[in-house]
Short mmCIF file of C-alpha atoms in Angstrom, two decimals:
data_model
loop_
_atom_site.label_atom_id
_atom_site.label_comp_id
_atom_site.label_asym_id
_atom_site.label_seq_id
_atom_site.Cartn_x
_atom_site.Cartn_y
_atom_site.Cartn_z
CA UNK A 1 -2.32 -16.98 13.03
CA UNK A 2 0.19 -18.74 15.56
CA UNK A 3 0.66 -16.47 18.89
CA UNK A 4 3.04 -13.96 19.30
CA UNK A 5 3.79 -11.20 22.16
CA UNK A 6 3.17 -7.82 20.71
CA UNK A 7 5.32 -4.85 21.50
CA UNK A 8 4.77 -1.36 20.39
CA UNK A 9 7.65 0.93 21.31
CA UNK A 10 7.38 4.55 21.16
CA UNK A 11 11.05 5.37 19.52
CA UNK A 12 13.02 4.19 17.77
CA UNK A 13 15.77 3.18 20.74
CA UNK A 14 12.99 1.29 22.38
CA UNK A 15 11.99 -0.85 18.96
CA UNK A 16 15.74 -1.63 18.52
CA UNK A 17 16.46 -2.69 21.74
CA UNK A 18 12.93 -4.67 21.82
CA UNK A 19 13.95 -6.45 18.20
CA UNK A 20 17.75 -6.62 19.51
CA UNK A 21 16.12 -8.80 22.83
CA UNK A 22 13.35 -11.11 20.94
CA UNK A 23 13.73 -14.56 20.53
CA UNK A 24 12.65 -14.67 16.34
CA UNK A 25 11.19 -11.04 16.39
CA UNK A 26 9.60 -9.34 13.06
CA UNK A 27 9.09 -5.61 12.86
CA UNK A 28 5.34 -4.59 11.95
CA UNK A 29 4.84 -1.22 9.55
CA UNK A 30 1.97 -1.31 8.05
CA UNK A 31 1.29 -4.89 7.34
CA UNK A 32 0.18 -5.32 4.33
CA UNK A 33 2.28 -8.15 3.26
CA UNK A 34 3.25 -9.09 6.73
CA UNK A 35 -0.36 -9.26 8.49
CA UNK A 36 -1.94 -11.79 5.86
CA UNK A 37 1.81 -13.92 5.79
CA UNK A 38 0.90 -14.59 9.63
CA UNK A 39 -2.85 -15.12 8.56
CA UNK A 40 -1.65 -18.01 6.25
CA UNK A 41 0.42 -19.26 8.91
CA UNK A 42 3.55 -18.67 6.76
CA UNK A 43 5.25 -17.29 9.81
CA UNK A 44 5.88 -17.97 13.31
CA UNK A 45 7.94 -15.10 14.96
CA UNK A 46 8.20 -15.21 18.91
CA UNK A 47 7.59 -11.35 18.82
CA UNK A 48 5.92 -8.49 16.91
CA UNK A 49 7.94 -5.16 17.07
CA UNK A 50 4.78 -3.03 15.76
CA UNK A 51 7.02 0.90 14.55
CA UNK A 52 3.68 2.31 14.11
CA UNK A 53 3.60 4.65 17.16
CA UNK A 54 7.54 5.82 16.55
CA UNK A 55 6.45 9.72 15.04
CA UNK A 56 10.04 10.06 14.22
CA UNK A 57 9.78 7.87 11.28
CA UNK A 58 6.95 9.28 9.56
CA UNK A 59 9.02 12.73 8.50
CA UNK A 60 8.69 13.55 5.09
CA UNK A 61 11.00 16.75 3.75
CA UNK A 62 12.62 18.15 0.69
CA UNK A 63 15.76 20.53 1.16
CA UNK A 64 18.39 21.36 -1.38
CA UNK A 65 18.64 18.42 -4.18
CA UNK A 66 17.03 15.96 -2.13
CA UNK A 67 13.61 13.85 -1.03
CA UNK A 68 13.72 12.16 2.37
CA UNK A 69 10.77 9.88 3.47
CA UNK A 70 10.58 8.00 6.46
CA UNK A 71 10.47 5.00 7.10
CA UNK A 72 6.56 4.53 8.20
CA UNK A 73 5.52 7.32 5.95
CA UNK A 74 2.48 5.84 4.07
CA UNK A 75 1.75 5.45 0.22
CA UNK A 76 -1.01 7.87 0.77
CA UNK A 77 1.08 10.68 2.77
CA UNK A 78 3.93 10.17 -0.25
CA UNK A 79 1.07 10.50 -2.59
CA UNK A 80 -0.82 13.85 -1.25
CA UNK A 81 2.40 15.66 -0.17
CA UNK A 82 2.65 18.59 -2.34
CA UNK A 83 6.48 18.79 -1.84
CA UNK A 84 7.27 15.23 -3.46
CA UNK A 85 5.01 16.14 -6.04
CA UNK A 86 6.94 19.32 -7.26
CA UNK A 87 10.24 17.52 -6.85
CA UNK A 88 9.70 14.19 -7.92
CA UNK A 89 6.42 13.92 -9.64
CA UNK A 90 7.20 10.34 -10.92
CA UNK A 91 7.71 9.41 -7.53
CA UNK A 92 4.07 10.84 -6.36
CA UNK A 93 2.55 8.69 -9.09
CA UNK A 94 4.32 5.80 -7.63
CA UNK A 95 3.33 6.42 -4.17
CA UNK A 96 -0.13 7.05 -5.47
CA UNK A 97 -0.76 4.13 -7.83
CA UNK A 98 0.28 1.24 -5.26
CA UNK A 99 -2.12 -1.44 -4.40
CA UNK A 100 -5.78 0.59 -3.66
CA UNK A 101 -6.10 3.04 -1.23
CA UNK A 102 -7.40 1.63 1.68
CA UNK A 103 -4.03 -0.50 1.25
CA UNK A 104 -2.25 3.18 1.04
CA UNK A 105 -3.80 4.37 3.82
CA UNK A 106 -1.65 1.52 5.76
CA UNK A 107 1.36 0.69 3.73
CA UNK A 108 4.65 2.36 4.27
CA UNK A 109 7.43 3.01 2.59
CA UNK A 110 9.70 1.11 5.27
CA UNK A 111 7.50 -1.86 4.91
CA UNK A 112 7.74 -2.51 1.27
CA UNK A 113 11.38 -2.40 0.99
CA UNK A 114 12.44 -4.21 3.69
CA UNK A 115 9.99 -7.18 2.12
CA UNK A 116 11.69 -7.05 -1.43
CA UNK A 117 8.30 -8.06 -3.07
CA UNK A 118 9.73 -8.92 -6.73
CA UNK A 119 6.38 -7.09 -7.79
CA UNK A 120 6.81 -4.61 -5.34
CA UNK A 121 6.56 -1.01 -6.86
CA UNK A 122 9.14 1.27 -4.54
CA UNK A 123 12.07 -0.70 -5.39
CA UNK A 124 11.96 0.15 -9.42
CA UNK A 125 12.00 3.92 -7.83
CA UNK A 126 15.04 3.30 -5.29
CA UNK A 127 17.14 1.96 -7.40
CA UNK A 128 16.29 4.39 -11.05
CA UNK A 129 17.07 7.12 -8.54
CA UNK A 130 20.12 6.04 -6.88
CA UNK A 131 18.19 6.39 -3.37
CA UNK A 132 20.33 6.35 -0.22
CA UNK A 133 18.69 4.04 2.47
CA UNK A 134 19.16 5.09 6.44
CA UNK A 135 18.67 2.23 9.05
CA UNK A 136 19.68 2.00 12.85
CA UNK A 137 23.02 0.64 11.68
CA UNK A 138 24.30 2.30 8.67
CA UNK A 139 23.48 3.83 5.06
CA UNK A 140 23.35 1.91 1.90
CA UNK A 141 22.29 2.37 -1.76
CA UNK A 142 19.83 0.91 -3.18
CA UNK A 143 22.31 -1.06 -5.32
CA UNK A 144 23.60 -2.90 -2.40
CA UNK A 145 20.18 -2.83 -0.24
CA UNK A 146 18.16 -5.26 -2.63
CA UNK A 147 20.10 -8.84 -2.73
CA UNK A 148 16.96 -10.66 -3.86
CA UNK A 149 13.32 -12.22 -4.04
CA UNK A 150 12.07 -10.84 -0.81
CA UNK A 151 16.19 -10.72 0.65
CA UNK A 152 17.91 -7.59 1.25
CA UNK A 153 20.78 -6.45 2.81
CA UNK A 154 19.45 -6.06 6.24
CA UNK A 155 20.43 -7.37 9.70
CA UNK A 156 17.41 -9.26 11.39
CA UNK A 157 17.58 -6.80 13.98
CA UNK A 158 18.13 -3.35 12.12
CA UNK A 159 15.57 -1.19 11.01
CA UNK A 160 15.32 1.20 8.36
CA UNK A 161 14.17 4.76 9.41
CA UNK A 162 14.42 6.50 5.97
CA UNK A 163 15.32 6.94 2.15
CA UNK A 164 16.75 9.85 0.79
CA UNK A 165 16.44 10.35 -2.94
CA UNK A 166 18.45 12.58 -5.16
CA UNK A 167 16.27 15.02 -7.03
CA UNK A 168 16.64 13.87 -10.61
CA UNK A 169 15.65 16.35 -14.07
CA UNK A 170 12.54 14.36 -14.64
CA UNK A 171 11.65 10.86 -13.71
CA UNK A 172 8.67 8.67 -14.60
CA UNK A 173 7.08 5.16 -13.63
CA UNK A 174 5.07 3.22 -15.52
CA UNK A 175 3.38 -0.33 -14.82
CA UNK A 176 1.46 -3.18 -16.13
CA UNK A 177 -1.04 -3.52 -12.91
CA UNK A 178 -1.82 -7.10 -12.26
CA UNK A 179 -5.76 -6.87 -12.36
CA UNK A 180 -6.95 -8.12 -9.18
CA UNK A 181 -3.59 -7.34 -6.69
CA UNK A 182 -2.83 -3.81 -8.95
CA UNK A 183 0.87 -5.45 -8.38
CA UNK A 184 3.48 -4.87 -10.72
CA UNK A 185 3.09 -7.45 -13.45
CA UNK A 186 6.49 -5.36 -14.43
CA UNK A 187 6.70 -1.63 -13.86
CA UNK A 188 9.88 0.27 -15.64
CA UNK A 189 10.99 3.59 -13.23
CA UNK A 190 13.60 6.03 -15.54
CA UNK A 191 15.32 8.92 -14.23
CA UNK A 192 17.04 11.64 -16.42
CA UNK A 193 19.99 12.06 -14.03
CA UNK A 194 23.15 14.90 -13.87
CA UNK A 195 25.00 11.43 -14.26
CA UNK A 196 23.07 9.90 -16.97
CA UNK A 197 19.76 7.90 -18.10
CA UNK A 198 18.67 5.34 -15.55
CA UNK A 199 16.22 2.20 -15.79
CA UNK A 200 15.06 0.42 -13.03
CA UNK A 201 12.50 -2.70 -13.52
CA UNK A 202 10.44 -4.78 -10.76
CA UNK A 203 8.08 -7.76 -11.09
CA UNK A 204 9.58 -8.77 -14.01
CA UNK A 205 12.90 -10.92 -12.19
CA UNK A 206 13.90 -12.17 -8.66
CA UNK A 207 14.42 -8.56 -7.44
CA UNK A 208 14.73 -4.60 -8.74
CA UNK A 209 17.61 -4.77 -11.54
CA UNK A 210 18.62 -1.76 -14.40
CA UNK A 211 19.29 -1.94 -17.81
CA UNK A 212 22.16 -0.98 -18.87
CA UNK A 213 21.86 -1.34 -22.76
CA UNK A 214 18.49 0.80 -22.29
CA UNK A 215 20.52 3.84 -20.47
CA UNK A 216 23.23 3.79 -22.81
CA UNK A 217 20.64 4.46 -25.79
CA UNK A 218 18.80 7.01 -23.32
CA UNK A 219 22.48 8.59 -23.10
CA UNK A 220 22.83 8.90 -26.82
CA UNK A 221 19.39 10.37 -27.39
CA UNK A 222 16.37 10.48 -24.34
CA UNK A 223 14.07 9.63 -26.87
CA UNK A 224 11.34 6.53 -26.78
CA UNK A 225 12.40 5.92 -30.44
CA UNK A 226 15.86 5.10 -28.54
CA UNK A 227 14.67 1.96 -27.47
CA UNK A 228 12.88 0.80 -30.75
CA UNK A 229 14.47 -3.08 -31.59
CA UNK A 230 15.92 -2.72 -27.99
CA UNK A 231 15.24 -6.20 -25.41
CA UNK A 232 16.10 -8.14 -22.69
CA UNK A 233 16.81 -11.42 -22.13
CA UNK A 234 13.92 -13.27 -21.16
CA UNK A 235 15.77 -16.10 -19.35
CA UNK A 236 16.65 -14.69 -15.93
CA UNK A 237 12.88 -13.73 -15.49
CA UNK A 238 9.81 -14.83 -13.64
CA UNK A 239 7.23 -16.90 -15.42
CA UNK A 240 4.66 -17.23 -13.49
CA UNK A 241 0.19 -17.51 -14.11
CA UNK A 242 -0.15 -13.94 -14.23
CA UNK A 243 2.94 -13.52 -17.28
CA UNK A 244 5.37 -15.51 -19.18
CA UNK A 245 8.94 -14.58 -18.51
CA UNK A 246 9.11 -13.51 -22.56
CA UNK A 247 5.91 -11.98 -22.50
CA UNK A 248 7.43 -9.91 -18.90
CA UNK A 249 10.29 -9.00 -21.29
CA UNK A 250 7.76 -7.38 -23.64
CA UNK A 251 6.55 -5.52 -21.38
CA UNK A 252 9.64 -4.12 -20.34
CA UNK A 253 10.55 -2.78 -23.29
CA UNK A 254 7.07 -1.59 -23.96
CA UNK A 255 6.76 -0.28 -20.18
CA UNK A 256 10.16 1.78 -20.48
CA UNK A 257 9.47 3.71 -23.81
CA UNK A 258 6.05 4.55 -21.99
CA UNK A 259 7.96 5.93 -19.37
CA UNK A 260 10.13 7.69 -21.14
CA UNK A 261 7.83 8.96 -23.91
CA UNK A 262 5.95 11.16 -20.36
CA UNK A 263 8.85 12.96 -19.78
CA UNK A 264 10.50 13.73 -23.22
CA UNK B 1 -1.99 -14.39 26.40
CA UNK B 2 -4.50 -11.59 26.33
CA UNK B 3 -3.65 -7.66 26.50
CA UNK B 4 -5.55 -5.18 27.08
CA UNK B 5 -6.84 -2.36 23.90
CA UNK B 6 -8.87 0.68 24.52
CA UNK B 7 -10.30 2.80 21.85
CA UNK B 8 -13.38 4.70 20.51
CA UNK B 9 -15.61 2.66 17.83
CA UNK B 10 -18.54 4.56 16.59
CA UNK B 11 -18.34 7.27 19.09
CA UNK B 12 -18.36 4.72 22.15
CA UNK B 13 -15.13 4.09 24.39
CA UNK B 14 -14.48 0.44 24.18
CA UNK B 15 -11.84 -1.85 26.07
CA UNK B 16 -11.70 -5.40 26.47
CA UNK B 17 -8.85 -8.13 26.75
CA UNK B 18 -7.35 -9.59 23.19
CA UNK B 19 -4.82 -11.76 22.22
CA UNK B 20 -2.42 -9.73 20.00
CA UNK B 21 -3.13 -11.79 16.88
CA UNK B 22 -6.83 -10.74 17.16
CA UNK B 23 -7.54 -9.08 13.77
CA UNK B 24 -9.66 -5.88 13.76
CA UNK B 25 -12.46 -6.92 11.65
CA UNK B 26 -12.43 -10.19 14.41
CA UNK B 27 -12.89 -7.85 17.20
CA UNK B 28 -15.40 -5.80 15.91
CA UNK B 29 -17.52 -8.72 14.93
CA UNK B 30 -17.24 -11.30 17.33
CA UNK B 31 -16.67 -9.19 20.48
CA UNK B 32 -18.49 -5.94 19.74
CA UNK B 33 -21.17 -7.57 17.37
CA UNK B 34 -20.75 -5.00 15.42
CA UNK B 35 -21.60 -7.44 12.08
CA UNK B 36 -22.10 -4.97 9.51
CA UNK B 37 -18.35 -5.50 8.63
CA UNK B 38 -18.27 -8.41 6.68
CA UNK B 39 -15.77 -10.77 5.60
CA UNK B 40 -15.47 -11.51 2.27
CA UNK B 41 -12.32 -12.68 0.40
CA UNK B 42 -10.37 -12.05 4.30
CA UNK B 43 -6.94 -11.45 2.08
CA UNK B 44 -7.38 -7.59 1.94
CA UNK B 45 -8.28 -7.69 -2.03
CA UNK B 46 -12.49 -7.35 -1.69
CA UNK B 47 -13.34 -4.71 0.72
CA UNK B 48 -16.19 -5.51 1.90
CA UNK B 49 -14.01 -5.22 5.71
CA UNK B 50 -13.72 -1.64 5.28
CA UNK B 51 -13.82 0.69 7.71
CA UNK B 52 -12.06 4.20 9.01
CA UNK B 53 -9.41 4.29 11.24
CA UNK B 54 -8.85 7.82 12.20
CA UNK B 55 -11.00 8.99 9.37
CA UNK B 56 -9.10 6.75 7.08
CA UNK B 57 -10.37 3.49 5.13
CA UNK B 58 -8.51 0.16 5.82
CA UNK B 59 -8.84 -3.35 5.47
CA UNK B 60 -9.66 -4.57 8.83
CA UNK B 61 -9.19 -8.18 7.99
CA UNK B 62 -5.29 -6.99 7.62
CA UNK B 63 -4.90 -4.79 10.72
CA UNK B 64 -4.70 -6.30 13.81
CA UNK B 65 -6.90 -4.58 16.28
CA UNK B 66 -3.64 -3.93 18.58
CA UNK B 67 -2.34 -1.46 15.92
CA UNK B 68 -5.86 0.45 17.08
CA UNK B 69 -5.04 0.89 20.04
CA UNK B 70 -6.21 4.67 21.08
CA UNK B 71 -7.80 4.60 17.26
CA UNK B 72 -10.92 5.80 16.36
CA UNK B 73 -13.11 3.53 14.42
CA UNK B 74 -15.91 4.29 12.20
CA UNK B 75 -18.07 1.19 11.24
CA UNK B 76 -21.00 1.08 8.87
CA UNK B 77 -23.39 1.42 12.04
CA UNK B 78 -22.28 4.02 13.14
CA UNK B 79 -22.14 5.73 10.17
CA UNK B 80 -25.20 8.03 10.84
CA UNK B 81 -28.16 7.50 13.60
CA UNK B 82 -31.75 7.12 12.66
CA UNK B 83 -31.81 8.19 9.27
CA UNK B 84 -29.86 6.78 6.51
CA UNK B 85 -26.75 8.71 5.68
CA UNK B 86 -26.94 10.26 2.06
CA UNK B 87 -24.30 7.88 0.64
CA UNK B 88 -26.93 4.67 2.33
CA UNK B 89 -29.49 6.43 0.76
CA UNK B 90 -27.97 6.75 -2.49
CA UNK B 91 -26.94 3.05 -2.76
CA UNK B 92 -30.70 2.71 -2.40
CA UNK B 93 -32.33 5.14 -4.66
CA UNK B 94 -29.74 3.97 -7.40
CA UNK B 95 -29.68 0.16 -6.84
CA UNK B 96 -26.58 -0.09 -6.21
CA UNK B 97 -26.55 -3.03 -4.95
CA UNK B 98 -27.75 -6.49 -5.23
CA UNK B 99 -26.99 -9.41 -2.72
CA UNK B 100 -25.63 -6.03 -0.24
CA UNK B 101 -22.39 -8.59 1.03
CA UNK B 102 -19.93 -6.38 -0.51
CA UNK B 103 -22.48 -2.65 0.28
CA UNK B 104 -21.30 -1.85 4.17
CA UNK B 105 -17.29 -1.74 2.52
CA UNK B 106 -18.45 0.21 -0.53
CA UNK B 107 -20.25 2.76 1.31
CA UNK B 108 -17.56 3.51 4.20
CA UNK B 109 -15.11 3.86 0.98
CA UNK B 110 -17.17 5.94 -1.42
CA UNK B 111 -17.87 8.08 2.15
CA UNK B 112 -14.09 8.11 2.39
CA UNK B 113 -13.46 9.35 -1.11
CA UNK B 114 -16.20 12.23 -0.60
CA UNK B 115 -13.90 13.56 2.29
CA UNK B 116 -10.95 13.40 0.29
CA UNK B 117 -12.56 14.62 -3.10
CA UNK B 118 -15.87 16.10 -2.58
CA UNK B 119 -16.89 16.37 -6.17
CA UNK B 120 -15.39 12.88 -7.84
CA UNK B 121 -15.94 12.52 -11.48
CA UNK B 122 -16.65 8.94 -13.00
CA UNK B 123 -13.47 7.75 -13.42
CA UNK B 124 -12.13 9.03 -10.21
CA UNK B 125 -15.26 7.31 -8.37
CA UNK B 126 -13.73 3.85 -10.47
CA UNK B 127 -10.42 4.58 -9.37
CA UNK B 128 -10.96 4.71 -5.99
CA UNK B 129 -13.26 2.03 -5.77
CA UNK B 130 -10.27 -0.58 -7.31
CA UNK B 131 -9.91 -2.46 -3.90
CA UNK B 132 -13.70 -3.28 -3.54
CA UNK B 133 -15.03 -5.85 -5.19
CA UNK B 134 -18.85 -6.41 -5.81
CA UNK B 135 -19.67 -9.96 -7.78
CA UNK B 136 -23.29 -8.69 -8.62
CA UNK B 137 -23.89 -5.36 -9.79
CA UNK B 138 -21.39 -4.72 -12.56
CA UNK B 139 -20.63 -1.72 -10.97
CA UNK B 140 -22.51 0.71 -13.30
CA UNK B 141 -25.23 1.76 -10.53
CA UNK B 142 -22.52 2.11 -7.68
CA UNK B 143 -20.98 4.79 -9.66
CA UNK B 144 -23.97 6.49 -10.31
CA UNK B 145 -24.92 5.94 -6.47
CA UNK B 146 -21.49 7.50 -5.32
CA UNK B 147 -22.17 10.28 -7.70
CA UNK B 148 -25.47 11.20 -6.35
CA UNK B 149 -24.01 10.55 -2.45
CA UNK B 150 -21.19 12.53 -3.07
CA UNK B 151 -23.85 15.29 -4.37
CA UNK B 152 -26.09 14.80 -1.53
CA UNK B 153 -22.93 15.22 1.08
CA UNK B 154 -22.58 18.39 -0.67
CA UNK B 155 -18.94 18.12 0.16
CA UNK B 156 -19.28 18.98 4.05
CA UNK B 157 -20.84 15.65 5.79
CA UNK B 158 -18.09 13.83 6.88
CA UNK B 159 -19.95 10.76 8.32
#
């Protein structure tokens, strides 16, 4: 690891004013992806803005039709809290089912957006779900949050302090785990919706995308047997030595009737 | 440039003078001696660093003893005093272990799951034990040694 200063404000004013003043500052959450990127000398920021003593960001609530998480709320608090669980049960099994759990025990919801992992799991979730992210600067959807492989919309010096996702009629993930990581080889999020069917796949491209031709069958009939004969096109996709980019299409067709087949 | 950390490791108050990109599992080997925390595949996919932070099990090849600060740390020595702890003395009775390089990171895990789930079933115990990795045993007689641990903690030792 090169050096760095380390900072680890208590609020959230302090951390934006400390990224706002650093030379090449990175934020910290839980670094998982971040910690062994600066162990393989990958990185070089001038400063470490470490968010994990900021309490404000670790709120996790459910009023009216609506989830919010914070920001540093880990994988393991989304997973055990009983109120996520009754309203978006597809969304515990996400939080629940990323990496292993000492790697829950430290990752964070805040953390594994910002870093746009193509194989990341959260993203498939955001965008099914038509999840609102908050940051220091503004609100976005998830739409316009994820630009690409490990790029999003953010400013270098803006930090997201929650997501807030609509309550859908029933939502489920499902994922091929890569064996050794337990990243998404591709995982397929769907989300029966007031405004329709939604499908959301990671690891298999660049970044999160949806299927359209999958929710319009979903609209005529939320049924696996929808999808039967249904597939993508293999040629925007990674190919990589865990998967082929036609064998990642497989799986995505294969990965969404699973996910549908839970929940209807 | 070195900062100061303070924070309680195995019951004891510790502070001492780091450089911020001093990595937990570095500290508590190299500074504290505290070598039961090994180092095995150091990209946070084998275990074998594990130990609780707060009662929780991390990685602490990927935590950088900074974010400890205040923390309280539970290493595989200080996991009980004199006598093994049940979950040690399962591993033993059930051979569940061969070389031991990956054992200190399994048992501070399986001791974590007890906490969390006090009576595990098989596939649980597999479950939870995803992010360690032992090359030798095959696994079968850790299960059965978390089984008989967890049965032994009789769901109220929380090392």
């Amino acid at each position: 690891m090169y050096e760095f200063n380390y900072q680890a404000p208590a609020s959230l004013a302090d951390a934006t004013k400390a990224i706002a003043a650093a030379e090449d500052g990175k934020l910290l959450a839980g670094g998982m992806t971040l910690v062994p990127t600066l162990k393989q000398r990958l990185a070089r920021p001038s400063d470490l803005i470490d968010l994990g003593r900021i309490a404000e960001l670790k709120a996790i609530k459910v009023d009216g039709g609506t989830v919010t998480i914070g920001a540093m709320a880990t994988h393991a608090e989304v997973g055990a809290s009983a109120a996520v669980q009754q309203a978006i049960p597809g969304l515990s099994w996400l939080a629940s089912n990323i990496g292993d759990p000492a790697v829950r025990h430290r990752g964070t919801l805040g953390g594994s957006i910002s870093n746009n992992d193509p194989a990341a799991d959260y993203p498939a979730a955001l965008l099914a779900l038509g999840a609102t992210i908050y940051t220091t600067k503004r609100q976005l959807s998830a739409a316009d949050f994820f630009v690409g492989m490990f790029e999003t919309a953010l400013e270098l010096d803006e930090i997201v302090t929650a997501v807030s996702f609509p309550i859908p009629e029933k939502a489920a993930y499902q994922k091929f785990r890569n064996p050794a990581s337990r990243y998404a080889v591709v995982g397929v999020f769907v989300a029966k919706t007031g405004g329709g069917a939604r499908v959301a796949v990671t690891g298999a491209g660049p970044s999160v995308f949806r299927v359209p031709a999958f929710e319009a069958a979903l609209d005529r009939s939320f049924a696996a047997a929808s999808l039967d004969g249904l597939t993508i096109d293999a040629g925007e996709l990674n190919s990589d030595i865990h998967a082929s980019a036609d064998y990642r299409a497989h799986l995505v067709a294969v990965f969404a009737k699973r996910a549908v087949a839970e929940i209807s | 440039m070195s900062a100061p950390v303070s924070m309680t490791v195995n019951g004891r108050k510790v502070t001492a003078n780091v450089e911020p990109r001093t990595l937990l599992v570095q500290y508590l080997r190299d500074q504290l001696g505290l070598t039961g925390t090994h180092v095995g595949c150091d990209t946070s996919q084998c275990g074998a660093c594990l130990v609780h932070v707060d009662g929780k099990s991390v990685k602490s090849c990927t935590m950088l003893v900074a974010q400890a600060e205040g923390a309280e740390i539970l290493t595989i020595e200080g996991l009980s005093s004199g006598e093994l702890h049940p979950m040690q003395a399962a591993f033993k009775e059930h051979h569940g272990l061969q070389c031991g390089f990956c054992t200190p990171g399994m048992v501070m895990s399986a001791v974590d799951l007890v906490k969390q789930n006090p009576a595990p079933t098989e596939h649980d115990i597999r479950d939870w034990l995803e992010g360690n990795i032992c090359r030798c045993t095959g696994y079968h007689n850790i299960v059965k040694a978390v089984e008989a641990g967890a049965k032994a903690m009789g769901g109220s030792h929380a090392g």
